[in-house]
PDB file of C-alpha atoms in Angstrom:
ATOM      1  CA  UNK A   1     158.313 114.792 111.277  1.00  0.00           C
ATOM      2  CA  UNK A   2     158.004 118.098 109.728  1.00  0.00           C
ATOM      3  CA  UNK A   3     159.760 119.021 106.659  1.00  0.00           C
ATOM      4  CA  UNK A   4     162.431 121.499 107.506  1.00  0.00           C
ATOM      5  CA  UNK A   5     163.491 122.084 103.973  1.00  0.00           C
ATOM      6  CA  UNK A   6     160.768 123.669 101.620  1.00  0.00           C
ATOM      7  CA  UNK A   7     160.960 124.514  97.829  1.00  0.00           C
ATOM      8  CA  UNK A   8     159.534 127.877  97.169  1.00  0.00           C
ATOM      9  CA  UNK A   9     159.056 128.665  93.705  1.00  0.00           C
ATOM     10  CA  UNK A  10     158.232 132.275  92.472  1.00  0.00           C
ATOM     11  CA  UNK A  11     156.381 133.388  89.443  1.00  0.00           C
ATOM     12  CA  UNK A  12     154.996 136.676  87.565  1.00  0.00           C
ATOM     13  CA  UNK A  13     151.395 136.084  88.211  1.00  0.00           C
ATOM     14  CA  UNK A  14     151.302 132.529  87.290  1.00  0.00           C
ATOM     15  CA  UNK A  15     151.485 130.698  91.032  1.00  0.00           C
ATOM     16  CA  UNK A  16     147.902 129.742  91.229  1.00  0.00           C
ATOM     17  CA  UNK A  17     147.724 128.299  87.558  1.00  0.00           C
ATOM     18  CA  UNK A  18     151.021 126.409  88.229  1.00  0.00           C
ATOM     19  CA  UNK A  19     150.122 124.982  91.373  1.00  0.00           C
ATOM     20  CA  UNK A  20     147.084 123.791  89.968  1.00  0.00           C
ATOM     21  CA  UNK A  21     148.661 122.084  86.527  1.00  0.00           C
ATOM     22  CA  UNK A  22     151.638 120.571  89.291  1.00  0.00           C
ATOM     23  CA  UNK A  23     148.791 119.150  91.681  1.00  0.00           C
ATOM     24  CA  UNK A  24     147.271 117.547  88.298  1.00  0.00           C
ATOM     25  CA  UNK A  25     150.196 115.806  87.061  1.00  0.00           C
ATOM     26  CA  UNK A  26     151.290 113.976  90.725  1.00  0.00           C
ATOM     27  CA  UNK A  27     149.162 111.764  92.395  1.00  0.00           C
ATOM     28  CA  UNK A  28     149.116 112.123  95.561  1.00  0.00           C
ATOM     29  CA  UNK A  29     149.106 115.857  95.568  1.00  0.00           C
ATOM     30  CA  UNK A  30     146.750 118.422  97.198  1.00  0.00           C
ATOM     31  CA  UNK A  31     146.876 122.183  97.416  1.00  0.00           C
ATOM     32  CA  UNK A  32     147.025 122.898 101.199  1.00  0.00           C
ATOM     33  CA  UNK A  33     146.565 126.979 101.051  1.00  0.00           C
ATOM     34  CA  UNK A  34     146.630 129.829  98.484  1.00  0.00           C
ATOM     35  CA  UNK A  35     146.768 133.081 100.067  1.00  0.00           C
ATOM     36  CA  UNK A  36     145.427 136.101  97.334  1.00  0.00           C
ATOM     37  CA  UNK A  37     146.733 139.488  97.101  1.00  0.00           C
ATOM     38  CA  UNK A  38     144.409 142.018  96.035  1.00  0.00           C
ATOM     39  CA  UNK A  39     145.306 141.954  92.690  1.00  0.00           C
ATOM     40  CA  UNK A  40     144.590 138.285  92.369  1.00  0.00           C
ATOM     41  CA  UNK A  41     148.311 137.138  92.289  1.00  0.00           C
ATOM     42  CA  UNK A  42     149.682 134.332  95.022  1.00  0.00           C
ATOM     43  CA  UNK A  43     151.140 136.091  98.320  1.00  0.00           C
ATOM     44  CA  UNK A  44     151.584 132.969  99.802  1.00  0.00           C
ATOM     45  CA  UNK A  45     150.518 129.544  98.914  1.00  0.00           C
ATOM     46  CA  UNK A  46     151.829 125.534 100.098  1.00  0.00           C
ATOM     47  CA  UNK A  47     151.148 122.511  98.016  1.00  0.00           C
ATOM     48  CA  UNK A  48     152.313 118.771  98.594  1.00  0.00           C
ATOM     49  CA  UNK A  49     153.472 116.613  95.545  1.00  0.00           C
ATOM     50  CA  UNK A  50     154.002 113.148  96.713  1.00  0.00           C
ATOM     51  CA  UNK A  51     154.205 113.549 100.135  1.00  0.00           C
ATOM     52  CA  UNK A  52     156.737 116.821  99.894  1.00  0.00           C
ATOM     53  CA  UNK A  53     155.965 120.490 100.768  1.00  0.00           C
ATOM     54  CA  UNK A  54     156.630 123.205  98.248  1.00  0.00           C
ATOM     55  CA  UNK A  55     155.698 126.892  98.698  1.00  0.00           C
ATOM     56  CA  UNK A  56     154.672 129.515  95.832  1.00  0.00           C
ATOM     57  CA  UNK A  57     154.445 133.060  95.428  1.00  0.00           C
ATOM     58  CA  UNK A  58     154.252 135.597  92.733  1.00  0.00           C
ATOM     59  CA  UNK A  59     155.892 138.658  92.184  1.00  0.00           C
ATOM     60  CA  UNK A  60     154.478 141.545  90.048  1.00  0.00           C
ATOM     61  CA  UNK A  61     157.708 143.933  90.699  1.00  0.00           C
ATOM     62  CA  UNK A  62     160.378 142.055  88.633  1.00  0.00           C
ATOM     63  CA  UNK A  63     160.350 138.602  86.668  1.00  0.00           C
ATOM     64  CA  UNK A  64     162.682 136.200  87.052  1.00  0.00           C
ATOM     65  CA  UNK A  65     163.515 133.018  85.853  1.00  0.00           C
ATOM     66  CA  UNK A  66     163.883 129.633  86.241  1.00  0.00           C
ATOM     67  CA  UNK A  67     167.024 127.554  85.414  1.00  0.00           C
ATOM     68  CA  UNK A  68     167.516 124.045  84.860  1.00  0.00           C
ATOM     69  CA  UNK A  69     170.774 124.991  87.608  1.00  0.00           C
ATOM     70  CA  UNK A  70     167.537 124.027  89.655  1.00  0.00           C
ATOM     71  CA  UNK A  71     165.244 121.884  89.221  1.00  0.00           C
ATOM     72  CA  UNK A  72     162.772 119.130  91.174  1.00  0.00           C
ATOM     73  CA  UNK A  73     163.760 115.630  91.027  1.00  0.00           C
ATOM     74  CA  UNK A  74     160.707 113.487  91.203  1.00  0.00           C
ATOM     75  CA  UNK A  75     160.766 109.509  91.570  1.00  0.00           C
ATOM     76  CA  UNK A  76     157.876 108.062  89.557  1.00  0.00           C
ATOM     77  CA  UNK A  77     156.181 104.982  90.930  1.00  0.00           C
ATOM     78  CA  UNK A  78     155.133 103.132  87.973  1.00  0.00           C
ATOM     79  CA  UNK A  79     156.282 103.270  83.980  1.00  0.00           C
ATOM     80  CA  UNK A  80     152.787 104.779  83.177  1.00  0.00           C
ATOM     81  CA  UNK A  81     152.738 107.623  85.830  1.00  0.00           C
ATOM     82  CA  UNK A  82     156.460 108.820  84.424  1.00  0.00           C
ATOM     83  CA  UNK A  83     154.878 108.504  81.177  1.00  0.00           C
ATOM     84  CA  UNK A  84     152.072 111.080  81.671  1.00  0.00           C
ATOM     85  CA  UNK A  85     154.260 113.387  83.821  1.00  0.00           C
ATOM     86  CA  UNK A  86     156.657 113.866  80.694  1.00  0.00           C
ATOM     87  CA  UNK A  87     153.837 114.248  78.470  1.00  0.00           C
ATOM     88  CA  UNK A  88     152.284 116.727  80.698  1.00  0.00           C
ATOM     89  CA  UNK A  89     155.118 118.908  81.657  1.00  0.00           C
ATOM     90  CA  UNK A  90     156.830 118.529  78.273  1.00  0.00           C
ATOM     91  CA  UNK A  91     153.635 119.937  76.750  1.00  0.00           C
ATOM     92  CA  UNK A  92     154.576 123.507  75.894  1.00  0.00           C
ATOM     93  CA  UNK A  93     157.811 123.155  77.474  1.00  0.00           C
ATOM     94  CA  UNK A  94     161.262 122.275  76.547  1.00  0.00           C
ATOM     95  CA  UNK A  95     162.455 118.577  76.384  1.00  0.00           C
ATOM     96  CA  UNK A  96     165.969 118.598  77.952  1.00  0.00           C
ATOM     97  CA  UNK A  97     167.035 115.353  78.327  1.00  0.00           C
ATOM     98  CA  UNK A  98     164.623 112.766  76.438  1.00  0.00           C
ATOM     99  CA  UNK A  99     162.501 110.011  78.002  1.00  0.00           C
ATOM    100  CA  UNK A 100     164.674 107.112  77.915  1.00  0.00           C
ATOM    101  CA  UNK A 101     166.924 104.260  79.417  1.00  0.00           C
ATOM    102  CA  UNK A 102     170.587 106.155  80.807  1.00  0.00           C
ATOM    103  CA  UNK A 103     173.110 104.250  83.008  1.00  0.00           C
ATOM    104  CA  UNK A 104     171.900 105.852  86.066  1.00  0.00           C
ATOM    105  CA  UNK A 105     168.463 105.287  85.930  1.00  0.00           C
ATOM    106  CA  UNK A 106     166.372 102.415  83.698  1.00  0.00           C
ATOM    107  CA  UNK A 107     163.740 105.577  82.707  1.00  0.00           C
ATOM    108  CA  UNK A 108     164.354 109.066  83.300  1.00  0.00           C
ATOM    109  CA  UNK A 109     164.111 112.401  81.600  1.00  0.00           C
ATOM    110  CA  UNK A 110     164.611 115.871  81.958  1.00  0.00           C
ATOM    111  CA  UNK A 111     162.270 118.573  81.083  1.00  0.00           C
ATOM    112  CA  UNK A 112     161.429 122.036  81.600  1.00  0.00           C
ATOM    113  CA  UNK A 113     157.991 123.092  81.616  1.00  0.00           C
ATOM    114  CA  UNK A 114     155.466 126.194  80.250  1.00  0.00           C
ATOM    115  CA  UNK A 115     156.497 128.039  83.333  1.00  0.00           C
ATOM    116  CA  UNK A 116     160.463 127.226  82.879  1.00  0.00           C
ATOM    117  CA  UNK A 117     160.187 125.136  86.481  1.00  0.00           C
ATOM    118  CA  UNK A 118     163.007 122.291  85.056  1.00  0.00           C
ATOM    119  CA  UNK A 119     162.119 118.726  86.094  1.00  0.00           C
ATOM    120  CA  UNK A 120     163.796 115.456  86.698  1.00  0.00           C
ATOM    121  CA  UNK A 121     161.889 112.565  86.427  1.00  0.00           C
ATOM    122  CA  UNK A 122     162.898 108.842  86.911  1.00  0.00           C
ATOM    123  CA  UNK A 123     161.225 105.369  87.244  1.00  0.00           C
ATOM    124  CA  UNK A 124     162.281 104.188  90.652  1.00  0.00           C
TER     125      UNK A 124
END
């Protein structure tokens, strides 16, 4: 079934960079289509992390930002791939919520990353 819901993040001429770090840190992940402007930044672009379809675009007219009001909750398969997805988007970023044990999940953590796109992560 297709996805009727889809993500779409926006950034100030960082889409293509992002998409690429995101489709690093998630296995499976692939980078269906970037569309370029003419001044190199994303008009349109679709990636899938773990199965799910998110969208990306920039805008060079006015910046705005991320908040962890938002943010993409991702289920981690094993204890070492939630490992390396904290380290990865921690790196540079902001560490809201520490890697640990909480009563709602035996591993999670929050984090926001070097383009302020906030994460949840837990060990399913």
């Amino acid at each position: 079934m297709k996805q009727k819901v889809v993500t779409c993040l926006m950034f100030s001429g960082q889409a293509e960079e992002a998409i690429r770090f995101y489709t690093s840190v998630f296995s499976p992940a692939e980078i269906e289509r970037i569309v370029p402007q003419e001044n190199g930044m994303v008009l349109h672009a679709t990636f899938l992390l773990k199965g799910q379809r998110l969208m990306a675009i920039d805008n060079g007219v006015e910046h705005h930002k991320f908040t962890p009001a938002m943010s993409l909750c991702v289920t981690c398969d094993t204890e070492e791939e939630i490992d390396r997805a904290f380290e990865q988007l921690s790196q540079s970023g902001k560490v809201l919520m520490p890697l640990g044990a909480y009563p709602f999940s035996e591993k999670f953590a929050w984090v926001e990353d070097r383009y302020g796109v906030s994460w949840q992560l837990s060990l399913s």
